[in-house]
Amino acid sequence: MRRRIKSSAVTTSLALLSTAAISSSSSSLSNNPLLAFTTSPPASDRIRRKLLARTILQASSSSSDDNQLSEFTKYTATATSKKEQEQQSSSSSNNDATTNNNNNGIANPSSTLSMMVDQQREFEINLGRAVDTLKRDYPKLLTNDPSWNIYHSDLEVIDPTGVSLHGLSNYKRAFSFIHAVVYMFYCEEKSGLTFRSTYDWARKAIRISWNVELVPKMLMGGTRNTLHVDGISEYYLDRTSGLITEHKVSHLLINDQAVRPENGVFHALAEMS
């Protein structure tokens, strides 16, 4: 291992060597008369001391600057290393805290927000699917069954009189009854249904205003006894399953007359149930 030599020792050695060299040069010139006329008179002791002092100060200043630079470099490297260690320690602590929260069942705010966004997006997809299906089914509801796959098995149907049907099976029976009445007493070719659909953001429901025109068969009076039925249907979706859980009929009019409780649309259907 190399031994480190102090800068002060090096400076002292250089000063001694310079003094010896100047003394030797002065003595050789004075002993050689042939070279005496080519050189300047030897410097006085006072000038020589000034030169030596200046040389020593310059050497000492340079050595001090080098030492200061070395110490500053070491300090900077040490501070950088400590900062990197602190950042690594902080990152490790954050990761450990996240892992502990997940293990303890504590939801991460970012994951919770992402889950809420996904649920809202899924609800909007199911809502769009229900609206498209209803628009496709409504024109032929008097003669054809609707698409049952958008309805929940625990569907509840309520008419303005307060009579309700519970369950998808009873809802299917209701449409079978309506189709049978239309087939027996009304002319399918001349009867029809028109509608207009919107989404009620306040009630969170699909709102469809519809008008049914039923033209009796010739034996029942034909066009003279045309029956006009107007109403509004509201469909409510379950946010979890995305299926329709409630069908509510309101503002029901028959030939511009409000429906009385004993003449509700589902009155006969409820008795059949």
Tab-separated table of C-alpha atoms in Angstrom:
chain	number	residue	atom	x	y	z
A	1	MET	CA	0.000	0.000	0.000
A	2	ARG	CA	1.321	3.407	-0.980
A	3	ARG	CA	1.880	5.916	1.793
A	4	ARG	CA	0.297	9.353	1.312
A	5	ILE	CA	2.870	12.189	1.653
A	6	LYS	CA	1.622	15.410	3.211
A	7	SER	CA	1.663	18.537	1.058
A	8	SER	CA	3.598	20.517	3.725
A	9	ALA	CA	6.505	18.041	3.589
A	10	VAL	CA	6.602	18.309	-0.215
A	11	THR	CA	6.617	22.117	-0.016
A	12	THR	CA	9.481	22.164	2.518
A	13	SER	CA	11.574	19.754	0.416
A	14	LEU	CA	11.065	21.864	-2.707
A	15	ALA	CA	12.164	24.980	-0.819
A	16	LEU	CA	15.354	23.319	0.451
A	17	LEU	CA	16.224	21.998	-3.015
A	18	SER	CA	15.686	25.466	-4.532
A	19	THR	CA	17.963	27.092	-1.926
A	20	ALA	CA	20.710	24.513	-2.526
A	21	ALA	CA	20.468	24.971	-6.288
A	22	ILE	CA	20.770	28.744	-6.051
A	23	SER	CA	23.785	28.523	-3.655
A	24	SER	CA	25.521	26.001	-5.905
A	25	SER	CA	24.961	28.115	-8.982
A	26	SER	CA	26.326	31.252	-7.262
A	27	SER	CA	29.454	29.524	-6.027
A	28	SER	CA	30.261	27.930	-9.397
A	29	LEU	CA	29.934	31.233	-11.174
A	30	SER	CA	32.194	33.028	-8.711
A	31	ASN	CA	34.883	30.313	-8.967
A	32	ASN	CA	34.924	30.405	-12.766
A	33	PRO	CA	36.248	33.775	-13.967
A	34	LEU	CA	35.645	32.883	-17.603
A	35	LEU	CA	31.901	32.822	-17.131
A	36	ALA	CA	31.675	35.728	-14.722
A	37	PHE	CA	31.035	38.343	-17.421
A	38	THR	CA	28.050	36.367	-18.906
A	39	THR	CA	25.933	36.307	-15.729
A	40	SER	CA	24.279	38.889	-13.553
A	41	PRO	CA	25.568	39.596	-10.097
A	42	PRO	CA	24.240	37.066	-7.535
A	43	ALA	CA	20.928	38.010	-5.925
A	44	SER	CA	20.959	39.263	-2.379
A	45	ASP	CA	19.652	37.155	0.447
A	46	ARG	CA	16.593	39.367	0.825
A	47	ILE	CA	15.508	38.899	-2.811
A	48	ARG	CA	16.188	35.158	-2.600
A	49	ARG	CA	13.992	34.892	0.508
A	50	LYS	CA	11.150	36.731	-1.244
A	51	LEU	CA	11.368	34.403	-4.221
A	52	LEU	CA	11.325	31.355	-1.942
A	53	ALA	CA	8.389	32.700	0.065
A	54	ARG	CA	6.411	33.386	-3.106
A	55	THR	CA	7.148	29.898	-4.440
A	56	ILE	CA	6.135	28.304	-1.141
A	57	LEU	CA	2.876	30.320	-0.968
A	58	GLN	CA	1.930	29.376	-4.530
A	59	ALA	CA	2.637	25.712	-3.875
A	60	SER	CA	0.726	25.803	-0.596
A	61	SER	CA	-2.262	27.592	-2.218
A	62	SER	CA	-2.414	25.081	-5.081
A	63	SER	CA	-2.252	22.174	-2.634
A	64	SER	CA	-4.998	23.750	-0.488
A	65	ASP	CA	-7.252	24.228	-3.539
A	66	ASP	CA	-6.724	20.612	-4.542
A	67	ASN	CA	-7.545	19.441	-1.033
A	68	GLN	CA	-10.665	21.626	-0.900
A	69	LEU	CA	-11.791	20.346	-4.304
A	70	SER	CA	-11.225	16.759	-3.188
A	71	GLU	CA	-13.172	17.335	0.042
A	72	PHE	CA	-16.044	19.010	-1.881
A	73	THR	CA	-16.196	16.086	-4.326
A	74	LYS	CA	-16.324	13.620	-1.439
A	75	TYR	CA	-19.086	15.638	0.294
A	76	THR	CA	-21.152	15.846	-2.913
A	77	ALA	CA	-20.820	12.124	-3.569
A	78	THR	CA	-21.791	11.336	0.034
A	79	ALA	CA	-24.849	13.631	-0.074
A	80	THR	CA	-25.994	12.151	-3.402
A	81	SER	CA	-25.629	8.627	-2.058
A	82	LYS	CA	-27.648	9.494	1.067
A	83	LYS	CA	-30.423	11.088	-1.039
A	84	GLU	CA	-30.660	8.014	-3.280
A	85	GLN	CA	-30.870	5.760	-0.235
A	86	GLU	CA	-33.654	7.912	1.248
A	87	GLN	CA	-35.618	7.797	-2.039
A	88	GLN	CA	-35.251	4.032	-2.247
A	89	SER	CA	-36.343	3.700	1.365
A	90	SER	CA	-39.375	5.957	0.783
A	91	SER	CA	-40.399	4.044	-2.349
A	92	SER	CA	-40.079	0.752	-0.509
A	93	SER	CA	-42.192	2.099	2.364
A	94	ASN	CA	-44.930	3.235	-0.033
A	95	ASN	CA	-45.003	-0.141	-1.730
A	96	ASP	CA	-45.181	-1.896	1.619
A	97	ALA	CA	-48.012	0.383	2.737
A	98	THR	CA	-49.978	-0.306	-0.459
A	99	THR	CA	-49.462	-4.036	-0.038
A	100	ASN	CA	-50.555	-3.892	3.589
A	101	ASN	CA	-53.674	-1.906	2.688
A	102	ASN	CA	-54.624	-4.438	0.047
A	103	ASN	CA	-54.005	-7.308	2.436
A	104	ASN	CA	-56.099	-5.622	5.134
A	105	GLY	CA	-59.009	-5.086	2.748
A	106	ILE	CA	-58.560	-1.309	2.471
A	107	ALA	CA	-59.510	-0.189	-1.040
A	108	ASN	CA	-57.044	1.881	-3.002
A	109	PRO	CA	-58.675	5.218	-4.009
A	110	SER	CA	-57.485	4.904	-7.597
A	111	SER	CA	-58.814	1.343	-7.911
A	112	THR	CA	-62.141	2.404	-6.348
A	113	LEU	CA	-62.513	5.251	-8.841
A	114	SER	CA	-61.638	2.946	-11.717
A	115	MET	CA	-64.236	0.440	-10.507
A	116	MET	CA	-66.914	3.153	-10.353
A	117	VAL	CA	-66.078	4.284	-13.880
A	118	ASP	CA	-66.276	0.692	-15.147
A	119	GLN	CA	-69.665	0.161	-13.465
A	120	GLN	CA	-71.061	3.362	-14.971
A	121	ARG	CA	-69.786	2.377	-18.410
A	122	GLU	CA	-71.343	-1.091	-18.086
A	123	PHE	CA	-74.674	0.436	-16.988
A	124	GLU	CA	-74.681	2.766	-20.000
A	125	ILE	CA	-74.019	-0.201	-22.305
A	126	ASN	CA	-76.934	-2.155	-20.789
A	127	LEU	CA	-79.131	0.944	-20.995
A	128	GLY	CA	-78.346	1.405	-24.676
A	129	ARG	CA	-79.060	-2.268	-25.339
A	130	ALA	CA	-82.453	-2.024	-23.564
A	131	VAL	CA	-83.430	1.129	-25.483
A	132	ASP	CA	-82.512	-0.424	-28.828
A	133	THR	CA	-84.440	-3.607	-28.023
A	134	LEU	CA	-87.577	-1.712	-26.962
A	135	LYS	CA	-87.481	0.407	-30.118
A	136	ARG	CA	-87.271	-2.759	-32.188
A	137	ASP	CA	-90.082	-4.568	-30.285
A	138	TYR	CA	-92.678	-1.806	-29.875
A	139	PRO	CA	-94.052	-1.579	-33.434
A	140	LYS	CA	-95.187	-5.246	-33.272
A	141	LEU	CA	-96.195	-5.558	-29.606
A	142	LEU	CA	-99.859	-6.062	-30.494
A	143	THR	CA	-99.121	-9.323	-32.296
A	144	ASN	CA	-95.601	-10.471	-31.332
A	145	ASP	CA	-93.834	-11.164	-28.043
A	146	PRO	CA	-91.113	-8.739	-26.956
A	147	SER	CA	-87.503	-9.812	-26.360
A	148	TRP	CA	-87.542	-11.364	-22.890
A	149	ASN	CA	-83.772	-11.256	-22.400
A	150	ILE	CA	-83.805	-7.590	-21.283
A	151	TYR	CA	-86.200	-8.288	-18.383
A	152	HIS	CA	-85.371	-9.518	-14.890
A	153	SER	CA	-87.031	-12.697	-13.607
A	154	ASP	CA	-88.472	-10.653	-10.681
A	155	LEU	CA	-90.015	-8.072	-12.981
A	156	GLU	CA	-92.895	-6.053	-11.523
A	157	VAL	CA	-95.542	-4.449	-13.741
A	158	ILE	CA	-97.810	-1.703	-12.338
A	159	ASP	CA	-100.742	0.023	-14.056
A	160	PRO	CA	-102.418	3.341	-13.043
A	161	THR	CA	-105.084	1.565	-10.984
A	162	GLY	CA	-102.505	0.107	-8.652
A	163	VAL	CA	-102.906	-3.435	-9.940
A	164	SER	CA	-99.555	-5.110	-10.355
A	165	LEU	CA	-98.139	-8.271	-11.821
A	166	HIS	CA	-95.087	-9.882	-10.314
A	167	GLY	CA	-92.660	-12.113	-12.124
A	168	LEU	CA	-91.594	-12.515	-15.718
A	169	SER	CA	-93.892	-15.513	-16.204
A	170	ASN	CA	-96.995	-13.401	-15.449
A	171	TYR	CA	-95.689	-10.701	-17.778
A	172	LYS	CA	-95.533	-13.284	-20.557
A	173	ARG	CA	-99.098	-14.356	-19.793
A	174	ALA	CA	-100.224	-10.733	-20.007
A	175	PHE	CA	-98.906	-10.425	-23.541
A	176	SER	CA	-100.496	-13.720	-24.487
A	177	PHE	CA	-103.844	-12.351	-23.282
A	178	ILE	CA	-103.407	-9.069	-25.224
A	179	HIS	CA	-102.499	-10.954	-28.397
A	180	ALA	CA	-105.542	-13.205	-28.014
A	181	VAL	CA	-107.910	-10.219	-27.589
A	182	VAL	CA	-106.432	-8.444	-30.635
A	183	TYR	CA	-106.632	-11.609	-32.711
A	184	MET	CA	-110.300	-12.313	-31.849
A	185	PHE	CA	-111.858	-8.843	-31.919
A	186	TYR	CA	-109.649	-6.508	-33.946
A	187	CYS	CA	-108.275	-6.308	-37.430
A	188	GLU	CA	-104.514	-6.754	-37.213
A	189	GLU	CA	-103.861	-5.249	-40.641
A	190	LYS	CA	-105.608	-1.948	-39.810
A	191	SER	CA	-104.533	-1.690	-36.170
A	192	GLY	CA	-101.200	-0.277	-35.169
A	193	LEU	CA	-98.960	1.259	-32.507
A	194	THR	CA	-96.845	4.389	-32.617
A	195	PHE	CA	-94.411	5.517	-29.932
A	196	ARG	CA	-91.713	7.988	-28.921
A	197	SER	CA	-88.903	7.045	-26.532
A	198	THR	CA	-86.676	9.163	-24.273
A	199	TYR	CA	-84.504	8.609	-21.239
A	200	ASP	CA	-85.591	10.370	-18.068
A	201	TRP	CA	-82.313	11.241	-16.299
A	202	ALA	CA	-84.168	12.580	-13.259
A	203	ARG	CA	-86.045	9.313	-12.656
A	204	LYS	CA	-83.339	7.112	-14.178
A	205	ALA	CA	-85.911	5.424	-16.388
A	206	ILE	CA	-86.586	4.720	-20.047
A	207	ARG	CA	-89.772	6.651	-20.862
A	208	ILE	CA	-91.933	5.653	-23.852
A	209	SER	CA	-95.084	7.516	-24.867
A	210	TRP	CA	-97.256	5.276	-26.997
A	211	ASN	CA	-100.565	5.359	-28.878
A	212	VAL	CA	-102.507	2.273	-29.904
A	213	GLU	CA	-105.202	2.367	-32.576
A	214	LEU	CA	-107.391	-0.753	-32.545
A	215	VAL	CA	-109.802	-1.179	-35.450
A	216	PRO	CA	-112.502	-3.774	-34.731
A	217	LYS	CA	-113.422	-6.422	-37.236
A	218	MET	CA	-116.431	-5.786	-39.468
A	219	LEU	CA	-118.684	-7.847	-37.205
A	220	MET	CA	-117.753	-5.515	-34.304
A	221	GLY	CA	-118.482	-2.295	-36.195
A	222	GLY	CA	-115.276	-1.768	-38.134
A	223	THR	CA	-113.690	1.661	-38.263
A	224	ARG	CA	-116.764	3.280	-36.686
A	225	ASN	CA	-115.781	1.808	-33.310
A	226	THR	CA	-112.025	2.412	-33.511
A	227	LEU	CA	-110.453	2.291	-30.067
A	228	HIS	CA	-107.666	4.697	-29.145
A	229	VAL	CA	-105.470	3.874	-26.163
A	230	ASP	CA	-102.757	6.273	-25.012
A	231	GLY	CA	-100.281	5.807	-22.203
A	232	ILE	CA	-96.750	6.210	-20.921
A	233	SER	CA	-94.528	3.294	-19.985
A	234	GLU	CA	-91.523	3.717	-17.702
A	235	TYR	CA	-88.844	1.031	-17.548
A	236	TYR	CA	-86.398	0.918	-14.634
A	237	LEU	CA	-83.097	-0.953	-14.854
A	238	ASP	CA	-81.159	-2.714	-12.125
A	239	ARG	CA	-77.631	-1.255	-11.974
A	240	THR	CA	-76.074	-4.577	-11.017
A	241	SER	CA	-77.614	-6.916	-13.595
A	242	GLY	CA	-78.463	-4.266	-16.213
A	243	LEU	CA	-81.939	-5.830	-16.653
A	244	ILE	CA	-85.362	-4.175	-16.448
A	245	THR	CA	-86.872	-4.797	-13.004
A	246	GLU	CA	-89.982	-2.600	-13.219
A	247	HIS	CA	-92.467	-1.610	-15.936
A	248	LYS	CA	-94.826	1.129	-14.810
A	249	VAL	CA	-97.759	2.293	-16.944
A	250	SER	CA	-99.071	5.817	-16.276
A	251	HIS	CA	-101.375	8.456	-17.845
A	252	LEU	CA	-103.544	5.764	-19.412
A	253	LEU	CA	-106.376	7.081	-21.589
A	254	ILE	CA	-108.988	5.130	-23.540
A	255	ASN	CA	-110.706	7.296	-26.169
A	256	ASP	CA	-109.399	10.352	-24.289
A	257	GLN	CA	-110.986	9.174	-21.045
A	258	ALA	CA	-108.864	8.389	-17.981
A	259	VAL	CA	-108.970	4.756	-16.956
A	260	ARG	CA	-111.052	4.073	-13.831
A	261	PRO	CA	-109.676	1.678	-11.207
A	262	GLU	CA	-112.174	-1.085	-11.993
A	263	ASN	CA	-111.264	-0.907	-15.682
A	264	GLY	CA	-107.498	-1.115	-15.342
A	265	VAL	CA	-105.486	-2.689	-18.107
A	266	PHE	CA	-104.166	-5.389	-15.802
A	267	HIS	CA	-107.445	-5.922	-13.937
A	268	ALA	CA	-108.381	-8.964	-15.960
A	269	LEU	CA	-104.781	-10.091	-16.106
A	270	ALA	CA	-104.531	-9.976	-12.300
A	271	GLU	CA	-107.642	-12.166	-12.040
A	272	MET	CA	-106.088	-14.636	-14.439
A	273	SER	CA	-102.951	-14.760	-12.244
